[in-house]
């Protein structure tokens, strides 16, 4: 039997996540299906029928490809270029009927600058890697290309500063899944309304993602920031991060077909005398929730650019507040 509890972690035996895992990895409830992504309905403020050019940086990766496919399904015009971190790469990737030409880093600025000339109303979407966040953002800002940053990590303060200094437009969110964003917002509001409400409680956090994920869950960090305001200090080094597929199947209970694309999170709080416990979970299978949210974000940002809105830097919460739910 696998035991992943590091010393001093106190997941209760009754934790449903662990119990399901130990009982043989049954599909976890609350798992959002990868199939049949829900298209956002037309609402007064939400995304109606609109089309504009969208360039997806990172089409060689999982999220980039999912977003490019979602863009085509939603009737956007996919600009047929994308980039790679390596000079020698497969030259094209097919997305639906479009062949996307992949360029190496040395061609980035020239190609993006031609795109900016040819498609003045383009929106760039970035799903690359944490160590590319800042350099990519600086280039988009230099060329005045509005962008949606879905890539996590990098230096977030510097990222916001680059956008502010350049007066470019950007929507930045380490989490594009709209229902998960709503949960994050509730946790933030909870902490604002009841600061210190959980003082003395003990927090354990476990996150599980596909083995290729390089960084710690940005979403977990966001939730932990709210718990800290609720009075629960947390050392990020204690977070249990699971990347091993066997452990994901046996202990976490990730369905086999989603081992290569999932984001499971468990937060467990216990009172000082162990008499009270709280548990929060958000478990995502597949990537459609992020891809659909990203397209809503791109539509939202396109509208803001067209209307010359003065705010210029947005979050996914701004998107929800303008009626892009569900
Ligand atoms: N915001 C969200 O909702 C959300 C959802 C899922 C993933 N993510 C984040 O998106 C990022 C990508 O995730 P993924 O699962 O697609 O990873 P992935 O490894 O499958 O894909 C990343 C791709 O980007 C390419 N790449 C790396 N550096 C590049 C650069 N400088 N220019 C162009 N391409 C580059 C890589 O070669 C790879 O093909 C991660 O940071 C992840 O945490 C965010
Ligand atoms: O699969 C990933 O990588 C994800 N990254 C984001 C994060 O780090 O929070 C969002 C969830 C999926």
Short mmCIF file of C-alpha atoms and ligand atoms in Angstrom, two decimals:
data_model
loop_
_atom_site.label_atom_id
_atom_site.label_comp_id
_atom_site.label_asym_id
_atom_site.label_seq_id
_atom_site.Cartn_x
_atom_site.Cartn_y
_atom_site.Cartn_z
CA UNK A 1 0.00 0.00 0.00
CA UNK A 2 1.38 3.37 -0.95
CA UNK A 3 1.75 5.86 1.82
CA UNK A 4 2.43 9.37 0.69
CA UNK A 5 1.90 11.11 3.95
CA UNK A 6 5.05 13.02 4.68
CA UNK A 7 5.98 13.24 8.34
CA UNK A 8 3.65 15.55 10.27
CA UNK A 9 0.83 15.51 7.74
CA UNK A 10 -2.47 14.66 9.26
CA UNK A 11 -4.92 13.79 6.53
CA UNK A 12 -7.72 12.11 8.41
CA UNK A 13 -8.51 8.50 7.61
CA UNK A 14 -11.96 9.68 6.65
CA UNK A 15 -10.74 11.92 3.83
CA UNK A 16 -12.91 10.81 0.92
CA UNK A 17 -10.15 11.44 -1.57
CA UNK A 18 -7.71 9.12 0.19
CA UNK A 19 -10.45 6.62 0.98
CA UNK A 20 -11.52 6.37 -2.68
CA UNK A 21 -7.90 6.05 -3.70
CA UNK A 22 -7.28 3.25 -1.22
CA UNK A 23 -10.44 1.47 -2.26
CA UNK A 24 -9.01 1.07 -5.72
CA UNK A 25 -8.94 4.43 -7.44
CA UNK A 26 -12.62 4.81 -8.20
CA UNK A 27 -13.44 7.86 -10.27
CA UNK A 28 -13.60 10.82 -7.95
CA UNK A 29 -16.88 12.69 -7.79
CA UNK A 30 -16.92 16.34 -8.77
CA UNK A 31 -14.63 15.41 -11.65
CA UNK A 32 -15.50 17.61 -14.57
CA UNK A 33 -15.85 15.65 -17.75
CA UNK A 34 -13.34 16.29 -20.51
CA UNK A 35 -16.03 15.69 -23.07
CA UNK A 36 -18.65 18.12 -24.34
CA UNK A 37 -17.26 21.49 -23.35
CA UNK A 38 -20.08 23.89 -22.64
CA UNK A 39 -20.10 26.85 -24.96
CA UNK A 40 -20.81 30.13 -23.24
CA UNK A 41 -24.34 31.22 -23.98
CA UNK A 42 -25.17 34.62 -25.31
CA UNK A 43 -25.90 36.96 -22.47
CA UNK A 44 -26.34 40.70 -22.33
CA UNK A 45 -22.71 41.23 -21.44
CA UNK A 46 -21.22 37.83 -22.24
CA UNK A 47 -19.68 36.47 -25.41
CA UNK A 48 -22.02 36.63 -28.35
CA UNK A 49 -21.06 36.01 -31.93
CA UNK A 50 -17.72 37.66 -32.51
CA UNK A 51 -14.65 36.93 -34.60
CA UNK A 52 -11.14 38.28 -34.51
CA UNK A 53 -7.62 36.90 -35.05
CA UNK A 54 -6.09 34.91 -32.21
CA UNK A 55 -2.47 33.75 -32.03
CA UNK A 56 -1.77 30.91 -29.61
CA UNK A 57 1.83 30.77 -28.41
CA UNK A 58 2.76 27.27 -27.28
CA UNK A 59 0.69 25.25 -29.77
CA UNK A 60 3.32 22.49 -29.45
CA UNK A 61 2.04 21.86 -25.91
CA UNK A 62 -1.12 20.47 -24.37
CA UNK A 63 -2.88 23.69 -23.40
CA UNK A 64 -1.80 25.59 -26.52
CA UNK A 65 -3.29 22.90 -28.73
CA UNK A 66 -6.53 22.68 -26.70
CA UNK A 67 -6.97 26.48 -26.86
CA UNK A 68 -6.25 26.58 -30.60
CA UNK A 69 -8.90 23.90 -31.19
CA UNK A 70 -11.41 25.70 -28.96
CA UNK A 71 -10.70 28.96 -30.82
CA UNK A 72 -11.61 27.36 -34.15
CA UNK A 73 -14.78 25.80 -32.67
CA UNK A 74 -15.81 29.19 -31.33
CA UNK A 75 -15.41 30.80 -34.76
CA UNK A 76 -12.25 32.81 -34.12
CA UNK A 77 -9.61 33.24 -36.79
CA UNK A 78 -6.55 31.25 -35.79
CA UNK A 79 -3.39 33.06 -36.92
CA UNK A 80 -1.34 30.25 -38.48
CA UNK A 81 1.87 30.81 -36.53
CA UNK A 82 3.14 29.76 -33.13
CA UNK A 83 6.52 29.46 -31.40
CA UNK A 84 8.74 26.95 -29.68
CA UNK A 85 11.54 27.25 -27.15
CA UNK A 86 13.78 25.27 -29.51
CA UNK A 87 15.17 26.32 -32.89
CA UNK A 88 14.85 22.86 -34.40
CA UNK A 89 11.26 21.80 -34.14
CA UNK A 90 8.62 20.13 -36.22
CA UNK A 91 7.76 22.93 -38.63
CA UNK A 92 3.97 22.67 -38.68
CA UNK A 93 1.12 21.47 -36.51
CA UNK A 94 -2.35 20.88 -37.88
CA UNK A 95 -5.25 22.34 -35.91
CA UNK A 96 -8.54 21.41 -37.55
CA UNK A 97 -8.13 22.74 -41.13
CA UNK A 98 -5.28 25.13 -40.32
CA UNK A 99 -1.57 24.36 -40.60
CA UNK A 100 0.21 26.30 -37.88
CA UNK A 101 3.81 27.16 -38.72
CA UNK A 102 6.12 26.82 -35.71
CA UNK A 103 9.06 29.25 -35.41
CA UNK A 104 12.08 29.04 -33.11
CA UNK A 105 13.06 31.77 -30.63
CA UNK A 106 15.32 33.69 -33.03
CA UNK A 107 12.39 34.47 -35.39
CA UNK A 108 10.00 35.47 -32.60
CA UNK A 109 10.27 39.25 -32.77
CA UNK A 110 10.21 39.53 -36.57
CA UNK A 111 7.27 37.16 -36.93
CA UNK A 112 5.26 38.79 -34.14
CA UNK A 113 5.93 42.20 -35.54
CA UNK A 114 4.58 41.11 -38.96
CA UNK A 115 1.54 39.61 -37.22
CA UNK A 116 0.93 42.94 -35.45
CA UNK A 117 1.02 44.73 -38.83
CA UNK A 118 -1.16 42.23 -40.63
CA UNK A 119 -3.69 41.64 -37.83
CA UNK A 120 -4.04 44.91 -35.89
CA UNK A 121 -6.85 43.50 -33.75
CA UNK A 122 -5.08 40.24 -32.86
CA UNK A 123 -5.18 38.79 -29.35
CA UNK A 124 -2.20 36.65 -28.30
CA UNK A 125 -2.70 33.75 -25.90
CA UNK A 126 0.33 32.36 -24.06
CA UNK A 127 0.54 28.78 -22.78
CA UNK A 128 4.28 28.15 -22.77
CA UNK A 129 6.48 27.53 -19.73
CA UNK A 130 7.05 29.29 -16.39
CA UNK A 131 10.57 30.38 -17.40
CA UNK A 132 9.25 32.08 -20.55
CA UNK A 133 6.50 34.14 -18.90
CA UNK A 134 8.46 37.36 -18.42
CA UNK A 135 10.43 37.42 -21.67
CA UNK A 136 7.33 36.61 -23.71
CA UNK A 137 5.26 39.26 -21.91
CA UNK A 138 7.96 41.87 -22.44
CA UNK A 139 7.97 41.18 -26.17
CA UNK A 140 4.16 41.38 -26.44
CA UNK A 141 4.30 44.68 -24.55
CA UNK A 142 7.10 46.03 -26.74
CA UNK A 143 5.06 45.26 -29.87
CA UNK A 144 1.77 46.47 -28.34
CA UNK A 145 0.15 43.03 -28.67
CA UNK A 146 -2.69 42.50 -26.16
CA UNK A 147 -2.30 39.12 -24.51
CA UNK A 148 -3.96 36.53 -22.31
CA UNK A 149 -1.34 34.96 -20.04
CA UNK A 150 -2.42 31.46 -19.03
CA UNK A 151 1.10 30.27 -18.31
CA UNK A 152 1.80 30.04 -14.60
CA UNK A 153 4.93 31.02 -12.70
CA UNK A 154 7.66 33.46 -13.67
CA UNK A 155 8.05 36.69 -11.75
CA UNK A 156 4.44 37.83 -11.36
CA UNK A 157 5.31 41.28 -9.99
CA UNK A 158 7.54 41.92 -12.98
CA UNK A 159 4.84 40.64 -15.30
CA UNK A 160 2.32 43.21 -14.01
CA UNK A 161 4.97 45.93 -14.09
CA UNK A 162 5.81 45.21 -17.76
CA UNK A 163 2.16 45.63 -18.70
CA UNK A 164 1.67 48.75 -16.56
CA UNK A 165 4.81 50.45 -17.89
CA UNK A 166 3.98 49.71 -21.52
CA UNK A 167 0.27 50.58 -21.19
CA UNK A 168 -0.46 47.38 -23.08
CA UNK A 169 -3.64 45.32 -22.51
CA UNK A 170 -3.41 41.95 -20.74
CA UNK A 171 -5.52 39.42 -18.92
CA UNK A 172 -3.46 37.37 -16.49
CA UNK A 173 -4.74 34.31 -14.68
CA UNK A 174 -3.07 31.13 -13.44
CA UNK A 175 -6.55 29.61 -13.48
CA UNK A 176 -8.92 29.93 -16.45
CA UNK A 177 -11.55 27.42 -15.33
CA UNK A 178 -14.50 29.70 -14.60
CA UNK A 179 -16.07 27.63 -11.82
CA UNK A 180 -12.67 27.26 -10.16
CA UNK A 181 -12.14 31.03 -10.50
CA UNK A 182 -15.50 31.57 -8.77
CA UNK A 183 -14.32 29.28 -5.94
CA UNK A 184 -11.07 31.29 -5.63
CA UNK A 185 -13.09 34.51 -5.48
CA UNK A 186 -15.33 33.10 -2.74
CA UNK A 187 -12.28 32.10 -0.71
CA UNK A 188 -10.85 35.60 -1.12
CA UNK A 189 -14.15 37.22 -0.08
CA UNK A 190 -14.46 34.75 2.83
CA UNK A 191 -11.01 35.87 4.05
CA UNK A 192 -11.86 39.56 3.59
CA UNK A 193 -15.11 39.18 5.53
CA UNK A 194 -13.75 36.99 8.34
CA UNK A 195 -10.02 37.66 8.73
CA UNK A 196 -8.45 35.36 11.30
CA UNK A 197 -11.56 33.15 11.53
CA UNK A 198 -9.44 29.98 11.44
CA UNK A 199 -6.63 31.14 13.73
CA UNK A 200 -4.98 28.15 15.38
CA UNK A 201 -6.22 25.70 12.74
CA UNK A 202 -3.78 23.43 10.95
CA UNK A 203 -3.75 23.25 7.13
CA UNK A 204 -2.67 20.38 4.89
CA UNK A 205 -2.61 20.79 1.12
CA UNK A 206 -2.22 18.15 -1.55
CA UNK A 207 -2.17 18.78 -5.30
CA UNK A 208 -1.82 16.30 -8.13
CA UNK A 209 -1.10 17.15 -11.78
CA UNK A 210 0.22 15.35 -14.86
CA UNK A 211 3.91 14.40 -14.58
CA UNK A 212 4.94 17.05 -17.14
CA UNK A 213 3.84 19.94 -14.92
CA UNK A 214 6.97 21.78 -13.91
CA UNK A 215 5.78 24.17 -11.22
CA UNK A 216 3.66 24.04 -8.09
CA UNK A 217 -0.05 24.65 -8.62
CA UNK A 218 -0.61 28.40 -8.99
CA UNK A 219 -4.22 27.78 -8.04
CA UNK A 220 -3.25 26.13 -4.74
CA UNK A 221 -1.01 29.11 -3.97
CA UNK A 222 -3.97 31.43 -4.52
CA UNK A 223 -6.24 29.42 -2.17
CA UNK A 224 -3.46 29.25 0.45
CA UNK A 225 -3.12 33.05 0.34
CA UNK A 226 -6.78 33.22 1.42
CA UNK A 227 -6.26 30.65 4.18
CA UNK A 228 -3.35 32.75 5.45
CA UNK A 229 -5.68 35.76 5.72
CA UNK A 230 -8.13 33.51 7.55
CA UNK A 231 -5.41 33.07 10.16
CA UNK A 232 -3.68 29.87 9.05
CA UNK A 233 0.02 30.29 8.28
CA UNK A 234 1.36 27.81 5.75
CA UNK A 235 4.85 26.88 4.62
CA UNK A 236 4.63 26.21 0.85
CA UNK A 237 7.42 23.62 1.17
CA UNK A 238 4.99 21.39 3.05
CA UNK A 239 2.60 21.10 0.12
CA UNK A 240 2.28 17.50 -1.07
CA UNK A 241 2.81 17.59 -4.85
CA UNK A 242 2.05 14.41 -6.68
CA UNK A 243 3.42 13.88 -10.17
CA UNK A 244 3.87 10.11 -10.13
CA UNK A 245 1.20 8.34 -12.24
CA UNK A 246 1.07 5.22 -10.02
CA UNK A 247 0.45 7.32 -6.94
CA UNK A 248 -2.17 9.34 -8.82
CA UNK A 249 -4.05 6.19 -9.76
CA UNK A 250 -3.76 4.39 -6.44
CA UNK A 251 -3.78 7.13 -3.85
CA UNK A 252 -5.44 10.15 -5.39
CA UNK A 253 -7.97 8.24 -7.48
CA UNK A 254 -7.37 10.06 -10.75
CA UNK A 255 -9.18 8.21 -13.56
CA UNK A 256 -6.64 6.38 -15.75
CA UNK A 257 -7.64 8.25 -18.91
CA UNK A 258 -6.81 11.58 -17.22
CA UNK A 259 -3.39 10.77 -15.78
CA UNK A 260 -1.85 12.95 -18.51
CA UNK A 261 -4.18 15.89 -17.92
CA UNK A 262 -5.68 16.57 -14.52
CA UNK A 263 -5.56 19.03 -11.62
CA UNK A 264 -6.74 17.63 -8.28
CA UNK A 265 -6.55 19.73 -5.12
CA UNK A 266 -7.36 18.94 -1.51
CA UNK A 267 -7.18 21.39 1.41
CA UNK A 268 -7.77 19.98 4.88
CA UNK A 269 -8.15 22.14 7.99
CA UNK A 270 -8.18 20.84 11.56
CA UNK A 271 -8.93 22.75 14.75
CA UNK A 272 -6.28 22.94 17.46
CA UNK A 273 -7.97 20.20 19.53
CA UNK A 274 -8.76 18.04 16.45
CA UNK A 275 -12.48 18.22 17.20
CA UNK A 276 -13.41 20.10 14.01
CA UNK A 277 -12.28 19.61 10.44
CA UNK A 278 -13.04 21.22 7.09
CA UNK A 279 -12.19 19.92 3.67
CA UNK A 280 -12.25 21.67 0.30
CA UNK A 281 -11.61 19.98 -3.03
CA UNK A 282 -11.56 20.97 -6.67
CA UNK A 283 -10.77 18.21 -9.11
CA UNK A 284 -10.49 18.79 -12.84
CA UNK A 285 -10.07 16.08 -15.47
CA UNK A 286 -8.87 17.09 -18.92
CA UNK A 287 -8.30 20.63 -20.15
CA UNK A 288 -11.55 21.76 -21.74
CA UNK A 289 -12.56 23.90 -18.74
CA UNK A 290 -9.37 25.97 -19.19
CA UNK A 291 -9.55 26.10 -22.99
CA UNK A 292 -13.14 27.37 -22.96
CA UNK A 293 -12.36 29.89 -20.21
CA UNK A 294 -9.36 31.11 -22.18
CA UNK A 295 -11.51 31.80 -25.24
CA UNK A 296 -13.96 33.77 -23.06
CA UNK A 297 -10.95 35.68 -21.69
CA UNK A 298 -9.73 36.45 -25.23
CA UNK A 299 -13.21 37.67 -26.29
CA UNK A 300 -13.42 39.82 -23.15
CA UNK A 301 -9.97 41.31 -23.76
CA UNK A 302 -10.72 41.96 -27.43
CA UNK A 303 -13.79 43.97 -26.37
CA UNK A 304 -11.79 45.96 -23.84
CA UNK A 305 -9.13 46.81 -26.42
CA UNK A 306 -11.74 47.80 -29.02
CA UNK A 307 -13.53 50.05 -26.52
CA UNK A 308 -10.19 51.54 -25.36
CA UNK A 309 -11.10 50.66 -21.78
CA UNK A 310 -8.84 52.39 -19.30
CA UNK A 311 -8.24 49.52 -16.88
CA UNK A 312 -5.92 47.60 -19.25
CA UNK A 313 -4.94 44.77 -16.87
CA UNK A 314 -7.65 42.23 -16.06
CA UNK A 315 -8.18 39.02 -14.17
CA UNK A 316 -10.49 36.11 -14.84
CA UNK A 317 -12.70 37.43 -12.05
CA UNK A 318 -13.34 40.52 -14.20
CA UNK A 319 -14.53 38.19 -16.96
CA UNK A 320 -16.98 36.44 -14.62
CA UNK A 321 -18.28 39.73 -13.27
CA UNK A 322 -19.22 40.82 -16.79
CA UNK A 323 -21.56 37.89 -17.23
CA UNK A 324 -19.41 35.28 -18.94
CA UNK A 325 -20.80 32.56 -16.65
CA UNK A 326 -21.20 29.59 -17.13
N1 LIG B 1 -4.25 29.31 -16.55
C1 LIG B 1 -4.74 28.07 -16.57
O1 LIG B 1 -5.95 27.84 -16.37
C2 LIG B 1 -3.82 26.93 -16.88
C3 LIG B 1 -4.34 25.67 -17.19
C4 LIG B 1 -3.48 24.67 -17.55
C5 LIG B 1 -2.12 24.93 -17.62
N2 LIG B 1 -1.65 26.14 -17.28
C6 LIG B 1 -0.24 26.50 -17.39
O2 LIG B 1 0.09 26.63 -18.77
C7 LIG B 1 1.47 26.30 -18.96
C8 LIG B 1 1.58 25.24 -20.05
O3 LIG B 1 0.93 24.05 -19.64
P1 LIG B 1 0.86 22.77 -20.61
O4 LIG B 1 0.18 21.71 -19.83
O5 LIG B 1 0.34 23.14 -21.94
O6 LIG B 1 2.42 22.43 -20.75
P2 LIG B 1 3.13 21.66 -21.94
O7 LIG B 1 4.49 21.31 -21.44
O8 LIG B 1 2.27 20.59 -22.49
O9 LIG B 1 3.27 22.77 -23.10
C9 LIG B 1 4.08 23.89 -23.06
C10 LIG B 1 4.66 24.07 -24.47
O10 LIG B 1 5.28 25.35 -24.56
C11 LIG B 1 6.49 25.21 -25.28
N3 LIG B 1 7.37 26.31 -24.89
C12 LIG B 1 8.17 26.43 -23.82
N4 LIG B 1 8.78 27.62 -23.81
C13 LIG B 1 8.34 28.28 -24.91
C14 LIG B 1 8.59 29.56 -25.45
N5 LIG B 1 9.45 30.39 -24.88
N6 LIG B 1 7.96 29.92 -26.59
C15 LIG B 1 7.08 29.07 -27.18
N7 LIG B 1 6.82 27.84 -26.72
C16 LIG B 1 7.44 27.45 -25.59
C17 LIG B 1 7.01 23.83 -24.87
O11 LIG B 1 7.93 23.32 -25.83
C18 LIG B 1 5.73 23.02 -24.82
O12 LIG B 1 5.42 22.48 -26.09
C19 LIG B 1 1.98 25.87 -17.59
O13 LIG B 1 2.57 26.98 -16.96
C20 LIG B 1 0.72 25.47 -16.84
O14 LIG B 1 0.84 25.58 -15.44
C21 LIG B 1 -2.47 27.15 -16.91
O1 LIG B 2 -2.14 21.62 -15.71
C1 LIG B 2 -1.63 22.66 -15.24
O2 LIG B 2 -0.42 22.92 -15.35
C2 LIG B 2 -2.47 23.61 -14.51
N1 LIG B 2 -1.94 24.71 -14.08
C3 LIG B 2 -2.61 25.75 -13.40
C4 LIG B 2 -2.08 25.93 -12.01
O3 LIG B 2 -0.87 25.75 -11.79
O4 LIG B 2 -2.85 26.27 -11.11
C5 LIG B 2 -4.12 25.60 -13.43
C6 LIG B 2 -4.52 24.20 -13.26
C7 LIG B 2 -3.90 23.33 -14.34
#
